[in-house]
mmCIF file of C-alpha atoms and ligand atoms in Angstrom:
data_model
loop_
_atom_site.group_PDB
_atom_site.id
_atom_site.type_symbol
_atom_site.label_atom_id
_atom_site.label_comp_id
_atom_site.label_asym_id
_atom_site.label_seq_id
_atom_site.Cartn_x
_atom_site.Cartn_y
_atom_site.Cartn_z
ATOM 1 C CA MET A 78 26.785 53.683 -3.546
ATOM 2 C CA ALA A 79 29.596 55.891 -5.112
ATOM 3 C CA ASP A 80 30.840 58.662 -3.066
ATOM 4 C CA ASP A 81 32.632 61.571 -5.336
ATOM 5 C CA ARG A 82 33.872 63.255 -2.642
ATOM 6 C CA PRO A 83 37.417 63.916 -2.115
ATOM 7 C CA ILE A 84 39.977 62.186 0.247
ATOM 8 C CA GLY A 85 41.711 64.835 2.242
ATOM 9 C CA VAL A 86 45.587 65.088 2.805
ATOM 10 C CA PHE A 87 47.410 67.077 4.830
ATOM 11 C CA ASP A 88 51.063 67.590 6.052
ATOM 12 C CA SER A 89 53.331 70.345 7.023
ATOM 13 C CA GLY A 90 54.499 70.930 3.202
ATOM 14 C CA VAL A 91 55.671 68.736 0.444
ATOM 15 C CA GLY A 92 55.981 65.064 2.671
ATOM 16 C CA GLY A 93 52.440 64.018 2.338
ATOM 17 C CA LEU A 94 52.571 63.937 -1.295
ATOM 18 C CA THR A 95 54.754 60.912 -0.820
ATOM 19 C CA VAL A 96 51.649 59.450 0.592
ATOM 20 C CA VAL A 97 49.432 61.173 -1.853
ATOM 21 C CA ARG A 98 51.488 59.456 -4.813
ATOM 22 C CA ALA A 99 50.738 55.905 -3.065
ATOM 23 C CA ILE A 100 47.033 56.395 -2.905
ATOM 24 C CA VAL A 101 46.638 57.389 -6.607
ATOM 25 C CA ASP A 102 49.169 55.050 -7.582
ATOM 26 C CA LEU A 103 46.544 52.467 -5.736
ATOM 27 C CA LEU A 104 43.429 54.198 -5.782
ATOM 28 C CA PRO A 105 43.173 56.077 -9.438
ATOM 29 C CA SER A 106 39.702 56.590 -9.168
ATOM 30 C CA GLU A 107 39.791 58.722 -6.388
ATOM 31 C CA ALA A 108 40.308 62.726 -6.264
ATOM 32 C CA ILE A 109 42.722 64.104 -3.736
ATOM 33 C CA LEU A 110 42.225 67.603 -1.483
ATOM 34 C CA TYR A 111 45.780 68.334 -0.440
ATOM 35 C CA VAL A 112 47.107 70.559 2.299
ATOM 36 C CA GLY A 113 50.508 71.520 2.890
ATOM 37 C CA ASP A 114 51.138 74.374 5.647
ATOM 38 C CA SER A 115 54.344 75.470 4.010
ATOM 39 C CA ALA A 116 53.835 79.130 5.534
ATOM 40 C CA ARG A 117 54.492 77.461 9.306
ATOM 41 C CA PHE A 118 56.640 74.293 8.320
ATOM 42 C CA PRO A 119 58.315 72.822 9.860
ATOM 43 C CA TYR A 120 56.271 70.992 12.241
ATOM 44 C CA GLY A 121 59.017 68.717 14.232
ATOM 45 C CA PRO A 122 60.906 71.310 16.150
ATOM 46 C CA LYS A 123 57.454 73.424 17.818
ATOM 47 C CA PRO A 124 55.769 72.138 20.882
ATOM 48 C CA VAL A 125 53.047 69.740 20.710
ATOM 49 C CA GLU A 126 50.056 72.267 21.399
ATOM 50 C CA GLU A 127 51.040 74.431 18.496
ATOM 51 C CA ILE A 128 51.221 71.558 15.740
ATOM 52 C CA ARG A 129 47.942 70.264 17.638
ATOM 53 C CA ARG A 130 46.294 73.956 16.612
ATOM 54 C CA TYR A 131 47.595 74.392 13.558
ATOM 55 C CA ALA A 132 46.442 70.267 12.481
ATOM 56 C CA LEU A 133 43.181 71.234 14.080
ATOM 57 C CA GLU A 134 42.904 73.955 11.448
ATOM 58 C CA ILE A 135 43.467 72.458 8.370
ATOM 59 C CA ALA A 136 41.406 69.604 9.178
ATOM 60 C CA ALA A 137 38.621 71.920 9.856
ATOM 61 C CA TYR A 138 39.014 73.817 6.274
ATOM 62 C CA LEU A 139 39.068 69.895 4.520
ATOM 63 C CA VAL A 140 36.106 68.690 6.745
ATOM 64 C CA ARG A 141 34.023 72.245 5.349
ATOM 65 C CA ARG A 142 35.454 71.142 2.153
ATOM 66 C CA GLY A 143 33.717 68.502 1.836
ATOM 67 C CA VAL A 144 36.332 65.461 2.012
ATOM 68 C CA LYS A 145 34.655 61.920 2.956
ATOM 69 C CA LEU A 146 37.931 60.910 5.114
ATOM 70 C CA LEU A 147 41.220 62.449 6.692
ATOM 71 C CA VAL A 148 44.863 61.224 5.853
ATOM 72 C CA VAL A 149 46.531 62.700 8.729
ATOM 73 C CA ALA A 150 50.291 62.070 6.239
ATOM 74 C CA CYS A 151 52.544 63.537 8.891
ATOM 75 C CA ASN A 152 53.807 62.056 12.098
ATOM 76 C CA SER A 153 54.655 65.365 13.638
ATOM 77 C CA ILE A 154 50.550 65.993 13.448
ATOM 78 C CA GLU A 155 49.916 62.011 13.928
ATOM 79 C CA VAL A 156 51.795 62.095 17.640
ATOM 80 C CA SER A 157 50.234 65.440 18.502
ATOM 81 C CA ALA A 158 46.836 65.378 17.617
ATOM 82 C CA ILE A 159 45.461 62.620 15.943
ATOM 83 C CA GLY A 160 42.790 61.765 18.399
ATOM 84 C CA ASP A 161 41.525 65.338 18.702
ATOM 85 C CA ILE A 162 41.300 65.146 14.925
ATOM 86 C CA ALA A 163 39.428 61.920 14.907
ATOM 87 C CA GLN A 164 36.757 63.635 17.763
ATOM 88 C CA ALA A 165 36.192 66.296 15.873
ATOM 89 C CA HIS A 166 34.778 65.108 13.210
ATOM 90 C CA GLY A 167 32.636 62.228 11.984
ATOM 91 C CA VAL A 168 34.769 61.411 9.477
ATOM 92 C CA PRO A 169 37.263 58.647 9.130
ATOM 93 C CA VAL A 170 41.076 59.278 10.045
ATOM 94 C CA ILE A 171 43.726 57.572 8.887
ATOM 95 C CA GLY A 172 47.507 57.917 10.321
ATOM 96 C CA VAL A 173 51.042 57.199 9.221
ATOM 97 C CA ILE A 174 52.781 55.241 12.249
ATOM 98 C CA ASN A 175 50.889 51.903 12.888
ATOM 99 C CA PRO A 176 50.855 51.225 8.771
ATOM 100 C CA GLY A 177 54.531 52.104 8.811
ATOM 101 C CA VAL A 178 55.264 49.970 11.943
ATOM 102 C CA ARG A 179 53.027 46.989 10.514
ATOM 103 C CA ALA A 180 55.111 47.007 7.348
ATOM 104 C CA ALA A 181 58.663 47.117 9.520
ATOM 105 C CA LEU A 182 57.952 44.134 11.651
ATOM 106 C CA ARG A 183 57.142 42.280 8.606
ATOM 107 C CA ALA A 184 60.206 43.012 6.931
ATOM 108 C CA THR A 185 62.408 42.105 10.339
ATOM 109 C CA ARG A 186 64.871 39.685 10.185
ATOM 110 C CA ASN A 187 66.881 40.016 13.093
ATOM 111 C CA GLY A 188 64.139 41.838 14.966
ATOM 112 C CA VAL A 189 66.183 45.221 15.652
ATOM 113 C CA ILE A 190 64.316 47.651 14.165
ATOM 114 C CA GLY A 191 65.216 51.566 14.070
ATOM 115 C CA VAL A 192 63.044 54.353 13.117
ATOM 116 C CA ILE A 193 63.923 58.357 11.943
ATOM 117 C CA GLY A 194 61.600 61.502 12.787
ATOM 118 C CA THR A 195 61.165 64.636 13.819
ATOM 119 C CA GLN A 196 62.037 66.171 17.300
ATOM 120 C CA ALA A 197 58.441 66.148 17.767
ATOM 121 C CA THR A 198 57.950 62.347 16.444
ATOM 122 C CA ILE A 199 60.617 61.054 18.462
ATOM 123 C CA ALA A 200 60.006 62.539 21.686
ATOM 124 C CA THR A 201 56.420 61.722 22.185
ATOM 125 C CA GLY A 202 57.734 58.127 22.018
ATOM 126 C CA ALA A 203 54.549 57.281 20.051
ATOM 127 C CA TYR A 204 56.656 54.572 17.808
ATOM 128 C CA GLN A 205 57.935 52.903 20.852
ATOM 129 C CA ARG A 206 54.459 52.818 21.758
ATOM 130 C CA ALA A 207 52.852 51.059 18.734
ATOM 131 C CA VAL A 208 55.735 48.473 18.259
ATOM 132 C CA GLY A 209 55.557 47.354 21.846
ATOM 133 C CA SER A 210 57.402 44.103 22.852
ATOM 134 C CA GLU A 211 57.177 42.355 19.227
ATOM 135 C CA ALA A 212 60.963 43.921 18.158
ATOM 136 C CA GLU A 213 63.859 46.186 19.383
ATOM 137 C CA LEU A 214 63.033 49.389 18.477
ATOM 138 C CA HIS A 215 65.817 51.908 18.533
ATOM 139 C CA THR A 216 64.994 55.679 17.484
ATOM 140 C CA ALA A 217 67.140 58.767 15.833
ATOM 141 C CA ALA A 218 65.551 62.433 15.528
ATOM 142 C CA CYS A 219 67.082 63.820 12.464
ATOM 143 C CA PRO A 220 66.128 67.884 12.836
ATOM 144 C CA ALA A 221 68.044 68.966 9.350
ATOM 145 C CA PHE A 222 66.436 66.651 6.855
ATOM 146 C CA VAL A 223 62.740 68.519 6.615
ATOM 147 C CA GLU A 224 64.416 71.691 5.748
ATOM 148 C CA HIS A 225 66.790 70.178 2.990
ATOM 149 C CA VAL A 226 63.464 68.597 1.304
ATOM 150 C CA GLU A 227 61.341 71.498 1.148
ATOM 151 C CA ARG A 228 64.187 73.615 -0.242
ATOM 152 C CA GLY A 229 64.334 70.360 -3.135
ATOM 153 C CA ASP A 230 68.098 69.387 -1.548
ATOM 154 C CA THR A 231 67.516 65.713 -1.863
ATOM 155 C CA THR A 232 71.185 64.863 -2.576
ATOM 156 C CA SER A 233 73.914 67.348 -0.981
ATOM 157 C CA GLU A 234 76.936 66.581 0.544
ATOM 158 C CA GLU A 235 75.657 68.852 3.625
ATOM 159 C CA LEU A 236 72.708 66.499 3.707
ATOM 160 C CA ARG A 237 75.139 63.380 3.476
ATOM 161 C CA ARG A 238 76.913 64.219 6.755
ATOM 162 C CA ALA A 239 73.836 65.401 8.652
ATOM 163 C CA ALA A 240 72.603 61.545 7.491
ATOM 164 C CA ALA A 241 75.789 60.003 8.563
ATOM 165 C CA THR A 242 75.759 61.668 11.785
ATOM 166 C CA TYR A 243 72.098 60.887 12.676
ATOM 167 C CA LEU A 244 72.406 57.013 11.752
ATOM 168 C CA ALA A 245 75.327 55.988 13.329
ATOM 169 C CA PRO A 246 74.168 54.806 16.495
ATOM 170 C CA LEU A 247 71.450 52.812 14.418
ATOM 171 C CA LYS A 248 74.077 51.444 12.487
ATOM 172 C CA ALA A 249 75.788 50.731 15.666
ATOM 173 C CA ALA A 250 72.683 48.830 17.139
ATOM 174 C CA GLY A 251 72.380 46.653 14.130
ATOM 175 C CA VAL A 252 69.231 47.627 13.143
ATOM 176 C CA ASP A 253 68.127 45.504 9.909
ATOM 177 C CA THR A 254 64.984 47.576 8.997
ATOM 178 C CA LEU A 255 64.366 51.316 8.826
ATOM 179 C CA ILE A 256 61.405 53.035 9.438
ATOM 180 C CA LEU A 257 61.272 56.316 8.046
ATOM 181 C CA GLY A 258 59.043 57.782 10.280
ATOM 182 C CA CYS A 259 58.394 61.338 8.379
ATOM 183 C CA THR A 260 56.594 61.617 5.477
ATOM 184 C CA HIS A 261 59.434 63.755 4.319
ATOM 185 C CA TYR A 262 61.997 61.161 4.075
ATOM 186 C CA PRO A 263 61.351 58.672 1.414
ATOM 187 C CA LEU A 264 62.293 61.512 -0.879
ATOM 188 C CA LEU A 265 65.948 60.992 0.782
ATOM 189 C CA SER A 266 65.580 57.067 0.375
ATOM 190 C CA GLY A 267 68.968 56.955 -1.771
ATOM 191 C CA LEU A 268 70.759 58.929 0.447
ATOM 192 C CA LEU A 269 69.588 56.852 3.394
ATOM 193 C CA GLN A 270 69.805 53.516 1.570
ATOM 194 C CA LEU A 271 73.776 54.115 0.638
ATOM 195 C CA GLU A 272 74.290 55.784 4.461
ATOM 196 C CA MET A 273 72.774 52.642 5.483
ATOM 197 C CA GLY A 274 74.289 50.108 3.461
ATOM 198 C CA PRO A 275 71.774 47.335 1.145
ATOM 199 C CA GLY A 276 71.211 44.965 3.725
ATOM 200 C CA VAL A 277 69.032 46.714 5.438
ATOM 201 C CA VAL A 278 65.501 47.370 4.739
ATOM 202 C CA LEU A 279 63.755 50.862 4.352
ATOM 203 C CA VAL A 280 60.134 51.297 5.231
ATOM 204 C CA SER A 281 58.187 53.884 3.876
ATOM 205 C CA SER A 282 55.066 53.983 5.944
ATOM 206 C CA ALA A 283 52.984 55.847 2.453
ATOM 207 C CA GLU A 284 52.262 52.017 0.256
ATOM 208 C CA GLU A 285 50.691 50.790 3.896
ATOM 209 C CA THR A 286 48.957 53.957 4.294
ATOM 210 C CA ALA A 287 47.830 54.059 0.880
ATOM 211 C CA LYS A 288 45.879 50.496 1.786
ATOM 212 C CA ASP A 289 44.419 51.118 4.617
ATOM 213 C CA VAL A 290 42.591 53.924 2.873
ATOM 214 C CA TYR A 291 41.394 51.687 0.418
ATOM 215 C CA ALA A 292 40.196 48.955 3.003
ATOM 216 C CA THR A 293 38.373 52.086 4.832
ATOM 217 C CA LEU A 294 36.962 53.162 1.512
ATOM 218 C CA LEU A 295 35.412 49.708 1.122
ATOM 219 C CA ARG A 296 34.344 48.954 4.416
ATOM 220 C CA GLU A 297 32.927 52.392 4.939
ATOM 221 C CA GLY A 298 31.025 52.409 1.659
ATOM 222 C CA LEU A 299 33.027 55.236 0.683
ATOM 223 C CA ALA A 300 34.580 54.630 -2.902
ATOM 224 C CA ARG A 301 34.378 56.306 -5.766
ATOM 225 C CA ASP A 302 32.746 54.888 -8.971
ATOM 226 C CA GLU A 303 35.368 53.757 -11.172
ATOM 227 C CA ASP A 304 33.351 54.845 -14.397
ATOM 228 C CA ALA A 305 32.853 58.575 -12.922
ATOM 229 C CA GLY A 306 35.968 59.961 -15.131
ATOM 230 C CA PRO A 307 39.170 60.953 -14.011
ATOM 231 C CA PRO A 308 39.083 62.239 -10.427
ATOM 232 C CA VAL A 309 39.912 66.058 -10.501
ATOM 233 C CA HIS A 310 42.950 66.658 -7.735
ATOM 234 C CA GLU A 311 43.196 69.885 -5.729
ATOM 235 C CA PHE A 312 46.603 70.590 -4.187
ATOM 236 C CA ARG A 313 46.974 73.807 -1.837
ATOM 237 C CA CYS A 314 49.133 75.220 0.609
ATOM 238 C CA THR A 315 49.479 78.377 3.263
ATOM 239 C CA GLY A 316 52.724 79.405 1.778
ATOM 240 C CA ASP A 317 54.243 80.858 -1.293
ATOM 241 C CA PRO A 318 52.299 78.623 -4.278
ATOM 242 C CA GLY A 319 54.708 79.032 -7.174
ATOM 243 C CA ARG A 320 57.927 77.381 -4.844
ATOM 244 C CA PHE A 321 54.987 74.810 -4.153
ATOM 245 C CA GLN A 322 54.379 73.539 -7.066
ATOM 246 C CA ALA A 323 57.583 73.357 -8.372
ATOM 247 C CA LEU A 324 58.478 71.051 -5.558
ATOM 248 C CA ALA A 325 55.191 69.108 -6.006
ATOM 249 C CA SER A 326 55.877 68.710 -9.756
ATOM 250 C CA ARG A 327 58.931 67.095 -9.033
ATOM 251 C CA PHE A 328 57.794 64.571 -5.987
ATOM 252 C CA LEU A 329 54.649 63.902 -7.609
ATOM 253 C CA GLY A 330 55.985 63.054 -11.044
ATOM 254 C CA PRO A 331 54.175 63.702 -14.613
ATOM 255 C CA GLU A 332 51.144 61.676 -14.212
ATOM 256 C CA ILE A 333 49.443 63.862 -11.853
ATOM 257 C CA GLY A 334 48.883 66.345 -14.643
ATOM 258 C CA ASP A 335 49.059 69.882 -13.890
ATOM 259 C CA LEU A 336 48.921 70.668 -10.310
ATOM 260 C CA HIS A 337 47.519 74.350 -10.471
ATOM 261 C CA VAL A 338 48.563 75.011 -7.000
ATOM 262 C CA ARG A 339 46.970 77.949 -4.996
ATOM 263 C CA ARG A 340 47.106 79.501 -1.720
ATOM 264 C CA VAL A 341 44.639 78.915 0.981
ATOM 265 C CA GLU A 342 44.175 80.694 4.560
ATOM 266 C CA VAL A 343 43.278 77.862 7.087
HETATM 267 N N1 LIG B 512 56.217 65.601 7.348
HETATM 268 C C1 LIG B 512 56.337 65.504 8.748
HETATM 269 C C2 LIG B 512 55.865 64.446 9.546
HETATM 270 O O1 LIG B 512 55.893 63.215 9.009
HETATM 271 C C3 LIG B 512 56.766 66.465 9.377
HETATM 272 C C4 LIG B 512 57.846 67.898 8.794
HETATM 273 C C5 LIG B 512 57.803 68.903 9.703
HETATM 274 O O2 LIG B 512 59.170 68.792 10.809
HETATM 275 O O3 LIG B 512 57.588 69.984 9.453
HETATM 276 O O4 LIG B 512 56.085 64.353 10.450
#
């Protein structure tokens, strides 16, 4: 039976839109209800307890709005709260860490993988647990990146200098594959590729996560009817909607159409 309900996707800001982009590319019939907690970003430097509280509020809002599936499009939320989110609500919950690790294990040739993420993500050791003994993993927190992306800066000199500092130990360790362990980072992939060099494969979890969404919709009988007409996407943020809309339009591209971002209290 076809299920018209939207897929709920959330993040601290615009980073989760990289996952939305991949879902829309793979599943053009599905409607998305997105929440970016732009009033309270960045999450990465915050204590896990605080991230957990915010994440549970947003998940509860999305479930009240009738989503059929929750996509935690934020590594910092996933390491802090994905178990609690899954327990609190009766809808399937999909994260980004296992999909990213899966893609990296497929891509690596020398078995030496790097992962970059926020302080929260790196400090919890979630990627080490996900990779286990299948590869040698080197990690680096990149605290400045998210604020640059949220300002719309993906190329500045200051950002390039920060990247050079953060990535130096990973280059020295000989990683041949780099997991972008924060959903904001694919927006920096030009700069990151330049810094790492052409031989290093950059892995964004977005495409692989979209495949998990597809598989889950099929398995649970939750897919929307392909003949039901174009889906209506909704974008919500907790901060300034004008600012969010300008960034979101730039990152999502014109195919998504007019975003009509509205502010929401969660
Ligand atoms: N995009 C988020 C992630 O994947 C976090 C960004 C933030 O620090 O707010 O971790």
